[in-house]
Amino acid sequence: MAAATSDILKFLETVHPYDSLPRAELERVAGCFVCKKLTAGTEVYAHGELLPGLFLVMDGSVEVRDSSGTVISQLSARNSFGERGLMVDGLAVTSARALTDLLLLILPAHEFKRLMSEQPVYARFFTRGRVADVRRSEMTLRKIGDLMSKPVLVCSPGDSVRQAAELMRDRKVSSLGVVEKDRFVGLITTRDLASRVVAEGLDPATTPVSAVMTRQPLGLTEDALGSDVLNFMLEHGVGHLPVVDSDHLVGIVTQTDLTRFQATTSALMIGEIAAAEHVSELRQITDRIPQLLVQLVGGNQAHEVVTRLITDVADAVTRRLIVLAERELGPPPVPYLWLACGSQGRQEQTGVSDQDNCIFIDDSFVESQRPWFEKLARRVSDGLDACGYVYCPGDMMATNPRWCQPAHVWRGYFFGWVEAPEPMAQMLASVMFDLRPIAGTGTLFRDLQAEVLDKASRNSIFVAHMVSNSLKHAPPLGLLRGFATIRSGDHRNHIDMKHNGVVPVVDLGRVYSLMGRLPPVNTRARLLAAEASGVISSAGARDLIAAYDLIAEMRLRNQKNQVKAGLKPDNYLAPYDYGDFERSHLRDAFVVVRTMQSALANSGRAPA
């Protein structure tokens, strides 16, 4: 017999999110469900079919497979399925069949959509509760374009200082961009007028701006975040920051522009780092990183902001150690570039981070100069270790002579890995595709990055190997128990939120960026770029980004809870310590990742 409406109502009272609906709404919804009985082995729906509505298991067990036929889930009583297709175009993105005799409840598609639009608690459940839109009001999340002064005021290098001063007075600004033939060449501020004109006794009427301006000042691009502005100003001791696009001035951000926003703790730490004179002082600052994590996660900051701000601290420590080392060793014999790889390279560091780094040296280098670079690498790596960024277990550090080489040697490394993609080459290529310059001469890497991306993406064998390599880390899905937890040892009944949580998505993002020849290094930025360039569908990108957000945020929240409990943070989470709501969403997120892995395995290839 089919279930009566009263039985359905009693059942829904035990199922989230229906148990949170107003009573009248719950009674209405109970009357909308259609009951359907299926025998074991019967197909519920096939991939690509038009879905009649949302499925809810009342009794029995269902097996769900992805488009390639891979089993991704076994569902039992109180589990829903079919919502992903309903929220896109109404077509099934998976297939499902009854494993046992089955009693299903089906909520018609139009009723599901009504609840999604009218009941926030219902919508939050099926969209995994992201609150990113609220967070976007925070200054640290704002793009620099939202913060800078518009329109930008400029003068020419041939204008007199008096003309520049009059313009600043009349327009009530403290700085002007100096532009020559549409090219940004300098910056002049009220401080320059006081210290370089008045204090020096120069005649404002006859002194040209070019004589007192700051030439080619450092700046940021429009895609930088507000946190980048704060960190830059504190680290370099400036109050005016140009926003540039190549050699064009787009705008200027000043301290006045930021007064309505509250400076973050990470920015204050970076200011202290820039003034530190000894490793011991740096260690005292980095000891506060766990508390920084607690404050950021507790303040509901998005995971990509938390990891970005924590990474900013590591970047500042690295740069300060380089400054201190050069002060002791003397100037470098030839130009060089210090780069980070791994989580620091991707700007995804958490409360648990080791160091991964390397050095690109100018091709004018000769072996007799190697001792200087060996000493630099040792001082910086030892300093990082003392500050809590432990030595890389795989020796992926600048102290390893293999990773401290002239640019032409690095070019040979990359091209060799692309042309002969054996397992070790794949591992090294995966690490090195996450490189990000930290300090030094950026041009030593910039052209090579684009060149390698282009060459690698055109090599179908290399891409196939990278795809295969990206599938080695599987989400911790168990068919019967929900999660495939660790079976023994100190972390028994836990899941590894790094290697089985975020790493599978990191690997997918790296492959997508390779396929599309996309320059971003950060995983979330790679996924957004992959969607924008058509490497993956918009629906697939939205699902994967939402899944990644949930996994990464639960990882950080778990670390926050560990710190608050007086423990050292790690990457192991006990899923059965969480309630049904969070467990079901975490498992849904892992299912999405498994589905995207399967899709890549079956059709992944470089674009023509």
GROMACS .gro file of C-alpha atoms in nm, residues 345-556:
model
  212
  345GLY     CA    1   5.228   2.900  -0.416
  346ARG     CA    2   4.851   2.858  -0.450
  347GLN     CA    3   4.786   3.098  -0.158
  348GLU     CA    4   4.602   2.821   0.025
  349GLN     CA    5   4.794   2.779   0.352
  350THR     CA    6   4.606   2.681   0.667
  351GLY     CA    7   4.711   2.628   1.026
  352VAL     CA    8   4.923   2.333   0.908
  353SER     CA    9   5.192   2.420   0.653
  354ASP     CA   10   5.539   2.309   0.555
  355GLN     CA   11   5.765   2.498   0.315
  356ASP     CA   12   5.805   2.436  -0.059
  357ASN     CA   13   6.029   2.678  -0.247
  358CYS     CA   14   6.293   2.717  -0.513
  359ILE     CA   15   6.523   2.974  -0.677
  360PHE     CA   16   6.549   3.078  -1.043
  361ILE     CA   17   6.887   3.241  -1.116
  362ASP     CA   18   6.971   3.466  -1.410
  363ASP     CA   19   7.148   3.284  -1.695
  364SER     CA   20   7.458   3.499  -1.646
  365PHE     CA   21   7.524   3.283  -1.338
  366VAL     CA   22   7.854   3.093  -1.311
  367GLU     CA   23   7.921   2.807  -1.069
  368SER     CA   24   8.171   3.009  -0.867
  369GLN     CA   25   7.872   3.218  -0.750
  370ARG     CA   26   7.681   2.918  -0.616
  371PRO     CA   27   7.804   2.955  -0.252
  372TRP     CA   28   7.618   3.286  -0.221
  373PHE     CA   29   7.290   3.124  -0.327
  374GLU     CA   30   7.351   2.820  -0.108
  375LYS     CA   31   7.393   3.046   0.193
  376LEU     CA   32   7.083   3.245   0.100
  377ALA     CA   33   6.875   2.930   0.064
  378ARG     CA   34   7.001   2.790   0.394
  379ARG     CA   35   6.936   3.109   0.591
  380VAL     CA   36   6.585   3.156   0.452
  381SER     CA   37   6.481   2.790   0.481
  382ASP     CA   38   6.622   2.760   0.832
  383GLY     CA   39   6.442   3.080   0.925
  384LEU     CA   40   6.114   2.951   0.783
  385ASP     CA   41   6.153   2.628   0.979
  386ALA     CA   42   6.220   2.825   1.298
  387CYS     CA   43   5.901   3.021   1.228
  388GLY     CA   44   5.691   2.704   1.206
  389TYR     CA   45   5.707   2.637   0.832
  390VAL     CA   46   5.877   2.301   0.869
  391TYR     CA   47   6.119   2.159   0.612
  392CYS     CA   48   5.950   1.990   0.318
  393PRO     CA   49   5.952   1.610   0.370
  394GLY     CA   50   6.018   1.565  -0.003
  395ASP     CA   51   6.310   1.813   0.002
  396MET     CA   52   6.130   2.044  -0.241
  397MET     CA   53   6.330   2.342  -0.117
  398ALA     CA   54   6.584   2.589  -0.245
  399THR     CA   55   6.845   2.423  -0.022
  400ASN     CA   56   6.836   2.126  -0.260
  401PRO     CA   57   7.082   2.215  -0.544
  402ARG     CA   58   6.838   2.067  -0.794
  403TRP     CA   59   6.587   2.341  -0.713
  404CYS     CA   60   6.836   2.629  -0.716
  405GLN     CA   61   6.935   2.666  -1.080
  406PRO     CA   62   6.966   2.916  -1.368
  407ALA     CA   63   6.653   2.985  -1.571
  408HIS     CA   64   6.772   2.781  -1.871
  409VAL     CA   65   6.808   2.473  -1.648
  410TRP     CA   66   6.453   2.522  -1.522
  411ARG     CA   67   6.332   2.549  -1.881
  412GLY     CA   68   6.502   2.219  -1.950
  413TYR     CA   69   6.334   2.064  -1.644
  414PHE     CA   70   5.986   2.166  -1.754
  415PHE     CA   71   6.027   2.070  -2.117
  416GLY     CA   72   6.182   1.738  -2.018
  417TRP     CA   73   5.887   1.657  -1.791
  418VAL     CA   74   5.643   1.745  -2.069
  419GLU     CA   75   5.821   1.540  -2.333
  420ALA     CA   76   5.883   1.236  -2.110
  421PRO     CA   77   5.590   1.222  -1.864
  422GLU     CA   78   5.699   0.930  -1.646
  423PRO     CA   79   5.557   0.907  -1.289
  424MET     CA   80   5.829   1.112  -1.117
  425ALA     CA   81   5.806   1.376  -1.389
  426GLN     CA   82   5.429   1.394  -1.332
  427MET     CA   83   5.475   1.449  -0.960
  428LEU     CA   84   5.735   1.720  -1.013
  429ALA     CA   85   5.530   1.889  -1.285
  430SER     CA   86   5.226   1.896  -1.055
  431VAL     CA   87   5.426   2.075  -0.787
  432MET     CA   88   5.593   2.315  -1.025
  433PHE     CA   89   5.269   2.418  -1.199
  434ASP     CA   90   5.181   2.584  -0.867
  435LEU     CA   91   5.484   2.816  -0.863
  436ARG     CA   92   5.435   3.178  -0.757
  437PRO     CA   93   5.708   3.447  -0.737
  438ILE     CA   94   5.770   3.584  -0.386
  439ALA     CA   95   6.077   3.811  -0.415
  440GLY     CA   96   6.332   3.905  -0.680
  441THR     CA   97   6.330   3.953  -1.057
  442GLY     CA   98   5.988   3.840  -1.178
  443THR     CA   99   6.079   3.830  -1.545
  444LEU     CA  100   6.290   3.520  -1.483
  445PHE     CA  101   5.966   3.321  -1.454
  446ARG     CA  102   5.694   3.518  -1.628
  447ASP     CA  103   5.772   3.420  -1.988
  448LEU     CA  104   5.857   3.063  -1.893
  449GLN     CA  105   5.518   3.010  -1.728
  450ALA     CA  106   5.326   3.101  -2.045
  451GLU     CA  107   5.566   2.903  -2.262
  452VAL     CA  108   5.537   2.587  -2.054
  453LEU     CA  109   5.158   2.609  -2.031
  454ASP     CA  110   5.134   2.636  -2.407
  455LYS     CA  111   5.376   2.351  -2.477
  456ALA     CA  112   5.227   2.120  -2.213
  457SER     CA  113   4.867   2.177  -2.320
  458ARG     CA  114   4.955   2.078  -2.678
  459ASN     CA  115   5.108   1.747  -2.572
  460SER     CA  116   4.814   1.506  -2.551
  461ILE     CA  117   5.023   1.232  -2.388
  462PHE     CA  118   5.138   1.468  -2.113
  463VAL     CA  119   4.782   1.591  -2.055
  464ALA     CA  120   4.658   1.231  -2.035
  465HIS     CA  121   4.923   1.154  -1.775
  466MET     CA  122   4.830   1.465  -1.577
  467VAL     CA  123   4.464   1.359  -1.586
  468SER     CA  124   4.561   1.013  -1.459
  469ASN     CA  125   4.778   1.166  -1.188
  470SER     CA  126   4.490   1.389  -1.076
  471LEU     CA  127   4.271   1.085  -1.002
  472LYS     CA  128   4.506   0.925  -0.749
  473HIS     CA  129   4.344   1.100  -0.455
  474ALA     CA  130   3.984   0.986  -0.414
  475PRO     CA  131   3.716   1.145  -0.195
  476PRO     CA  132   3.650   0.936   0.119
  477LEU     CA  133   3.316   0.787   0.009
  478GLY     CA  134   3.193   0.460   0.156
  479LEU     CA  135   2.896   0.287   0.000
  480LEU     CA  136   2.735   0.160   0.317
  481ARG     CA  137   2.872   0.363   0.607
  482GLY     CA  138   2.865   0.697   0.431
  483PHE     CA  139   3.236   0.776   0.463
  484ALA     CA  140   3.550   0.570   0.406
  485THR     CA  141   3.726   0.656   0.731
  486ILE     CA  142   4.076   0.560   0.842
  487ARG     CA  143   4.055   0.213   0.997
  488SER     CA  144   4.342   0.212   1.244
  489GLY     CA  145   4.602   0.423   1.419
  490ASP     CA  146   4.579   0.760   1.590
  491HIS     CA  147   4.328   0.886   1.333
  492ARG     CA  148   4.094   0.587   1.334
  493ASN     CA  149   3.737   0.679   1.226
  494HIS     CA  150   3.863   1.010   1.082
  495ILE     CA  151   3.892   1.132   0.723
  496ASP     CA  152   4.192   1.317   0.584
  497MET     CA  153   4.050   1.654   0.477
  498LYS     CA  154   4.371   1.740   0.296
  499HIS     CA  155   4.465   1.440   0.082
  500ASN     CA  156   4.110   1.307   0.038
  501GLY     CA  157   3.929   1.638   0.073
  502VAL     CA  158   4.085   1.945  -0.085
  503VAL     CA  159   4.367   1.776  -0.283
  504PRO     CA  160   4.131   1.602  -0.531
  505VAL     CA  161   3.985   1.944  -0.617
  506VAL     CA  162   4.331   2.104  -0.629
  507ASP     CA  163   4.435   1.835  -0.877
  508LEU     CA  164   4.124   1.893  -1.090
  509GLY     CA  165   4.185   2.268  -1.094
  510ARG     CA  166   4.546   2.216  -1.204
  511VAL     CA  167   4.438   1.995  -1.496
  512TYR     CA  168   4.167   2.240  -1.602
  513SER     CA  169   4.421   2.525  -1.603
  514LEU     CA  170   4.653   2.314  -1.815
  515MET     CA  171   4.378   2.228  -2.064
  516GLY     CA  172   4.275   2.590  -2.099
  517ARG     CA  173   4.629   2.736  -2.074
  518LEU     CA  174   4.501   2.943  -1.783
  519PRO     CA  175   4.752   3.143  -1.573
  520PRO     CA  176   4.582   3.142  -1.226
  521VAL     CA  177   4.755   2.931  -0.960
  522ASN     CA  178   4.495   2.950  -0.682
  523THR     CA  179   4.251   2.656  -0.700
  524ARG     CA  180   3.927   2.852  -0.672
  525ALA     CA  181   4.054   3.106  -0.926
  526ARG     CA  182   4.140   2.816  -1.158
  527LEU     CA  183   3.788   2.676  -1.133
  528LEU     CA  184   3.633   3.016  -1.207
  529ALA     CA  185   3.869   3.066  -1.501
  530ALA     CA  186   3.791   2.716  -1.629
  531GLU     CA  187   3.421   2.801  -1.627
  532ALA     CA  188   3.475   3.138  -1.796
  533SER     CA  189   3.688   2.982  -2.071
  534GLY     CA  190   3.452   2.690  -2.133
  535VAL     CA  191   3.692   2.419  -2.015
  536ILE     CA  192   3.411   2.293  -1.791
  537SER     CA  193   3.039   2.367  -1.806
  538SER     CA  194   2.883   2.636  -1.593
  539ALA     CA  195   2.673   2.375  -1.413
  540GLY     CA  196   2.975   2.157  -1.344
  541ALA     CA  197   3.178   2.455  -1.227
  542ARG     CA  198   2.905   2.576  -0.992
  543ASP     CA  199   2.869   2.233  -0.836
  544LEU     CA  200   3.243   2.180  -0.800
  545ILE     CA  201   3.307   2.526  -0.655
  546ALA     CA  202   3.023   2.480  -0.404
  547ALA     CA  203   3.162   2.138  -0.310
  548TYR     CA  204   3.515   2.275  -0.274
  549ASP     CA  205   3.392   2.564  -0.062
  550LEU     CA  206   3.215   2.327   0.177
  551ILE     CA  207   3.508   2.085   0.206
  552ALA     CA  208   3.765   2.361   0.255
  553GLU     CA  209   3.553   2.546   0.510
  554MET     CA  210   3.483   2.234   0.716
  555ARG     CA  211   3.857   2.163   0.716
  556LEU     CA  212   3.930   2.513   0.850
   0.00000   0.00000   0.00000
